[in-house]
Structures are given as structure tokens and as C-alpha cells.
């Protein structure tokens, strides 16, 4: 099967891309509004961008009404967010936080999600998440006909739970992927966990 994207609508292309760019990591993004309400939403167009500076990027579409999403609105205002890596057991909770709520209503409150102090960063984090990045806004870009908002954030602080880390033979922090059990996004309403990690030595 060979498909020419010129023959498809944007909605059909979205369907094909999300079915084939798999698995995708999920940025579970906590932001705070000017009214001091917390917004929490997942974004699966998400990736690390660079290490110097340490940048993450996620892409956010519009609400069904055509308005920008609260996550984007909040980051533009406060210039900070906390990005979490959800675990496989959070699939239902992540799905619930994808619901479109009226501005000012909190997914954190609606889903009874507990927050904890994020030492060294001026926002809390989700208490049960093993990996969280405290981030500051680096750059916004708008692309495409809709358009999409590309949000680039700089990592200021990283939280790692002790239960998913150990030191390797070089005394570096190693994250145990099987214990972190990251949740991945597939197509349609499907998610996935990971199988047992395996290692390969890169050629010199």
C-alpha cells in the first residue's frame, strides 16, 4: 500500500500519522492559570529537542471551539510548566485529563489528583509520578493551516523517584525503564506499555 498525502484531508492525515508514528511518549503537562487554578493535559506530539540548552517540545492543537488550549494560554502567561512522564497504570487517568473543561475548572481537582512540592521549582508536581520536569518557556511557534502551537520549554529541574533509579558502572544515574513503566500513545484510543528493555552496543 502506497499513499499520497495529497489525496487526503487533514483529518485523514492526522489519523494516518497517529496510527504509524508509534509508540509516542506522552507529555502530561501541569500549568497554572492567572486565577491560580491548575490545568493538566496530555500531549503525544512530544519529544526531547536538545541538551544544550536542555529543551523539550510538545505540539498543541486548538479546542473544538477554535480557541487556544488552556495549557498554551497558561504557559504564555506564567512562562512555566511541569511535564510528567505518566506510567502505564495512569492510562485511564491520562485519558480523563484529556477532556475539554471550561476555563477555570481544574482537571487536578476533578480527578482528585494529589500534588506534591517540587523542590527547586516554583510549581508543584503530581505526587505519584516518578519522572517530572520543571520547565520555563523557551519559545513558541505557530505552524500549519490550523495552526498548531509548538511549545518549546527549557528544563530547570528534574524529579526522579528513587524507586526507578540506580547508579550504573560509571556512577551515572540510570533510569530503570521497566520500573518507570512509561505510558505510550498509539493510534485512535489505544495506548501501550513497554516490553522488557534490551541493550545494544553502538559501533565506534
JSON list of N, CA and C in Angstrom, two decimals, residues 2-28:
[
{"chain": "A", "resi": 2, "resn": "UNK", "atom": "N", "xyz": [0.70, 2.10, -0.97]},
{"chain": "A", "resi": 2, "resn": "UNK", "atom": "CA", "xyz": [1.44, 3.36, -1.05]},
{"chain": "A", "resi": 2, "resn": "UNK", "atom": "C", "xyz": [0.44, 4.50, -1.10]},
{"chain": "A", "resi": 3, "resn": "UNK", "atom": "N", "xyz": [0.57, 5.46, -0.18]},
{"chain": "A", "resi": 3, "resn": "UNK", "atom": "CA", "xyz": [-0.41, 6.53, -0.04]},
{"chain": "A", "resi": 3, "resn": "UNK", "atom": "C", "xyz": [0.22, 7.87, -0.34]},
{"chain": "A", "resi": 4, "resn": "UNK", "atom": "N", "xyz": [-0.46, 8.67, -1.13]},
{"chain": "A", "resi": 4, "resn": "UNK", "atom": "CA", "xyz": [-0.04, 10.04, -1.43]},
{"chain": "A", "resi": 4, "resn": "UNK", "atom": "C", "xyz": [-0.84, 10.98, -0.55]},
{"chain": "A", "resi": 5, "resn": "UNK", "atom": "N", "xyz": [-0.15, 11.71, 0.34]},
{"chain": "A", "resi": 5, "resn": "UNK", "atom": "CA", "xyz": [-0.87, 12.56, 1.29]},
{"chain": "A", "resi": 5, "resn": "UNK", "atom": "C", "xyz": [-1.65, 13.67, 0.61]},
{"chain": "A", "resi": 6, "resn": "UNK", "atom": "N", "xyz": [-1.34, 13.98, -0.62]},
{"chain": "A", "resi": 6, "resn": "UNK", "atom": "CA", "xyz": [-2.10, 15.00, -1.35]},
{"chain": "A", "resi": 6, "resn": "UNK", "atom": "C", "xyz": [-3.54, 14.56, -1.60]},
{"chain": "A", "resi": 7, "resn": "UNK", "atom": "N", "xyz": [-3.80, 13.26, -1.48]},
{"chain": "A", "resi": 7, "resn": "UNK", "atom": "CA", "xyz": [-5.14, 12.72, -1.72]},
{"chain": "A", "resi": 7, "resn": "UNK", "atom": "C", "xyz": [-6.01, 12.70, -0.46]},
{"chain": "A", "resi": 8, "resn": "UNK", "atom": "N", "xyz": [-5.45, 13.16, 0.68]},
{"chain": "A", "resi": 8, "resn": "UNK", "atom": "CA", "xyz": [-6.17, 13.02, 1.95]},
{"chain": "A", "resi": 8, "resn": "UNK", "atom": "C", "xyz": [-6.43, 14.38, 2.60]},
{"chain": "A", "resi": 9, "resn": "UNK", "atom": "N", "xyz": [-7.50, 14.44, 3.39]},
{"chain": "A", "resi": 9, "resn": "UNK", "atom": "CA", "xyz": [-7.81, 15.63, 4.16]},
{"chain": "A", "resi": 9, "resn": "UNK", "atom": "C", "xyz": [-6.92, 15.70, 5.39]},
{"chain": "A", "resi": 10, "resn": "UNK", "atom": "N", "xyz": [-6.82, 16.89, 6.03]},
{"chain": "A", "resi": 10, "resn": "UNK", "atom": "CA", "xyz": [-6.02, 16.99, 7.25]},
{"chain": "A", "resi": 10, "resn": "UNK", "atom": "C", "xyz": [-6.45, 15.99, 8.34]},
{"chain": "A", "resi": 11, "resn": "UNK", "atom": "N", "xyz": [-7.75, 15.75, 8.46]},
{"chain": "A", "resi": 11, "resn": "UNK", "atom": "CA", "xyz": [-8.23, 14.80, 9.47]},
{"chain": "A", "resi": 11, "resn": "UNK", "atom": "C", "xyz": [-7.77, 13.38, 9.14]},
{"chain": "A", "resi": 12, "resn": "UNK", "atom": "N", "xyz": [-7.84, 13.03, 7.86]},
{"chain": "A", "resi": 12, "resn": "UNK", "atom": "CA", "xyz": [-7.39, 11.70, 7.45]},
{"chain": "A", "resi": 12, "resn": "UNK", "atom": "C", "xyz": [-5.88, 11.55, 7.63]},
{"chain": "A", "resi": 13, "resn": "UNK", "atom": "N", "xyz": [-5.14, 12.62, 7.35]},
{"chain": "A", "resi": 13, "resn": "UNK", "atom": "CA", "xyz": [-3.68, 12.57, 7.53]},
{"chain": "A", "resi": 13, "resn": "UNK", "atom": "C", "xyz": [-3.33, 12.42, 9.01]},
{"chain": "A", "resi": 14, "resn": "UNK", "atom": "N", "xyz": [-4.06, 13.15, 9.86]},
{"chain": "A", "resi": 14, "resn": "UNK", "atom": "CA", "xyz": [-3.84, 13.01, 11.31]},
{"chain": "A", "resi": 14, "resn": "UNK", "atom": "C", "xyz": [-4.05, 11.57, 11.73]},
{"chain": "A", "resi": 15, "resn": "UNK", "atom": "N", "xyz": [-5.11, 10.94, 11.23]},
{"chain": "A", "resi": 15, "resn": "UNK", "atom": "CA", "xyz": [-5.41, 9.55, 11.57]},
{"chain": "A", "resi": 15, "resn": "UNK", "atom": "C", "xyz": [-4.26, 8.65, 11.13]},
{"chain": "A", "resi": 16, "resn": "UNK", "atom": "N", "xyz": [-3.76, 8.84, 9.92]},
{"chain": "A", "resi": 16, "resn": "UNK", "atom": "CA", "xyz": [-2.68, 8.00, 9.41]},
{"chain": "A", "resi": 16, "resn": "UNK", "atom": "C", "xyz": [-1.38, 8.21, 10.19]},
{"chain": "A", "resi": 17, "resn": "UNK", "atom": "N", "xyz": [-1.08, 9.47, 10.52]},
{"chain": "A", "resi": 17, "resn": "UNK", "atom": "CA", "xyz": [0.15, 9.76, 11.24]},
{"chain": "A", "resi": 17, "resn": "UNK", "atom": "C", "xyz": [0.13, 9.17, 12.64]},
{"chain": "A", "resi": 18, "resn": "UNK", "atom": "N", "xyz": [-1.00, 9.30, 13.33]},
{"chain": "A", "resi": 18, "resn": "UNK", "atom": "CA", "xyz": [-1.06, 8.79, 14.70]},
{"chain": "A", "resi": 18, "resn": "UNK", "atom": "C", "xyz": [-1.14, 7.27, 14.73]},
{"chain": "A", "resi": 19, "resn": "UNK", "atom": "N", "xyz": [-1.52, 6.65, 13.60]},
{"chain": "A", "resi": 19, "resn": "UNK", "atom": "CA", "xyz": [-1.51, 5.19, 13.52]},
{"chain": "A", "resi": 19, "resn": "UNK", "atom": "C", "xyz": [-0.12, 4.64, 13.24]},
{"chain": "A", "resi": 20, "resn": "UNK", "atom": "N", "xyz": [0.76, 5.48, 12.67]},
{"chain": "A", "resi": 20, "resn": "UNK", "atom": "CA", "xyz": [2.04, 4.97, 12.20]},
{"chain": "A", "resi": 20, "resn": "UNK", "atom": "C", "xyz": [3.25, 5.52, 12.95]},
{"chain": "A", "resi": 21, "resn": "UNK", "atom": "N", "xyz": [3.16, 6.72, 13.51]},
{"chain": "A", "resi": 21, "resn": "UNK", "atom": "CA", "xyz": [4.26, 7.24, 14.34]},
{"chain": "A", "resi": 21, "resn": "UNK", "atom": "C", "xyz": [4.02, 6.69, 15.74]},
{"chain": "A", "resi": 22, "resn": "UNK", "atom": "N", "xyz": [4.49, 5.47, 15.96]},
{"chain": "A", "resi": 22, "resn": "UNK", "atom": "CA", "xyz": [4.19, 4.75, 17.20]},
{"chain": "A", "resi": 22, "resn": "UNK", "atom": "C", "xyz": [5.44, 4.01, 17.68]},
{"chain": "A", "resi": 23, "resn": "UNK", "atom": "N", "xyz": [5.59, 3.85, 18.99]},
{"chain": "A", "resi": 23, "resn": "UNK", "atom": "CA", "xyz": [4.80, 4.49, 20.05]},
{"chain": "A", "resi": 23, "resn": "UNK", "atom": "C", "xyz": [5.27, 5.93, 20.24]},
{"chain": "A", "resi": 24, "resn": "UNK", "atom": "N", "xyz": [4.40, 6.78, 20.80]},
{"chain": "A", "resi": 24, "resn": "UNK", "atom": "CA", "xyz": [4.77, 8.16, 21.07]},
{"chain": "A", "resi": 24, "resn": "UNK", "atom": "C", "xyz": [4.77, 8.39, 22.58]},
{"chain": "A", "resi": 25, "resn": "UNK", "atom": "N", "xyz": [5.81, 9.04, 23.11]},
{"chain": "A", "resi": 25, "resn": "UNK", "atom": "CA", "xyz": [5.78, 9.40, 24.53]},
{"chain": "A", "resi": 25, "resn": "UNK", "atom": "C", "xyz": [4.71, 10.46, 24.78]},
{"chain": "A", "resi": 26, "resn": "UNK", "atom": "N", "xyz": [4.28, 10.56, 25.99]},
{"chain": "A", "resi": 26, "resn": "UNK", "atom": "CA", "xyz": [3.21, 11.50, 26.36]},
{"chain": "A", "resi": 26, "resn": "UNK", "atom": "C", "xyz": [3.74, 12.54, 27.33]},
{"chain": "A", "resi": 27, "resn": "UNK", "atom": "N", "xyz": [3.58, 13.80, 26.99]},
{"chain": "A", "resi": 27, "resn": "UNK", "atom": "CA", "xyz": [3.87, 14.89, 27.92]},
{"chain": "A", "resi": 27, "resn": "UNK", "atom": "C", "xyz": [2.59, 15.16, 28.70]},
{"chain": "A", "resi": 28, "resn": "UNK", "atom": "N", "xyz": [2.60, 14.87, 29.98]},
{"chain": "A", "resi": 28, "resn": "UNK", "atom": "CA", "xyz": [1.44, 15.14, 30.85]},
{"chain": "A", "resi": 28, "resn": "UNK", "atom": "C", "xyz": [1.75, 16.47, 31.53]}
]
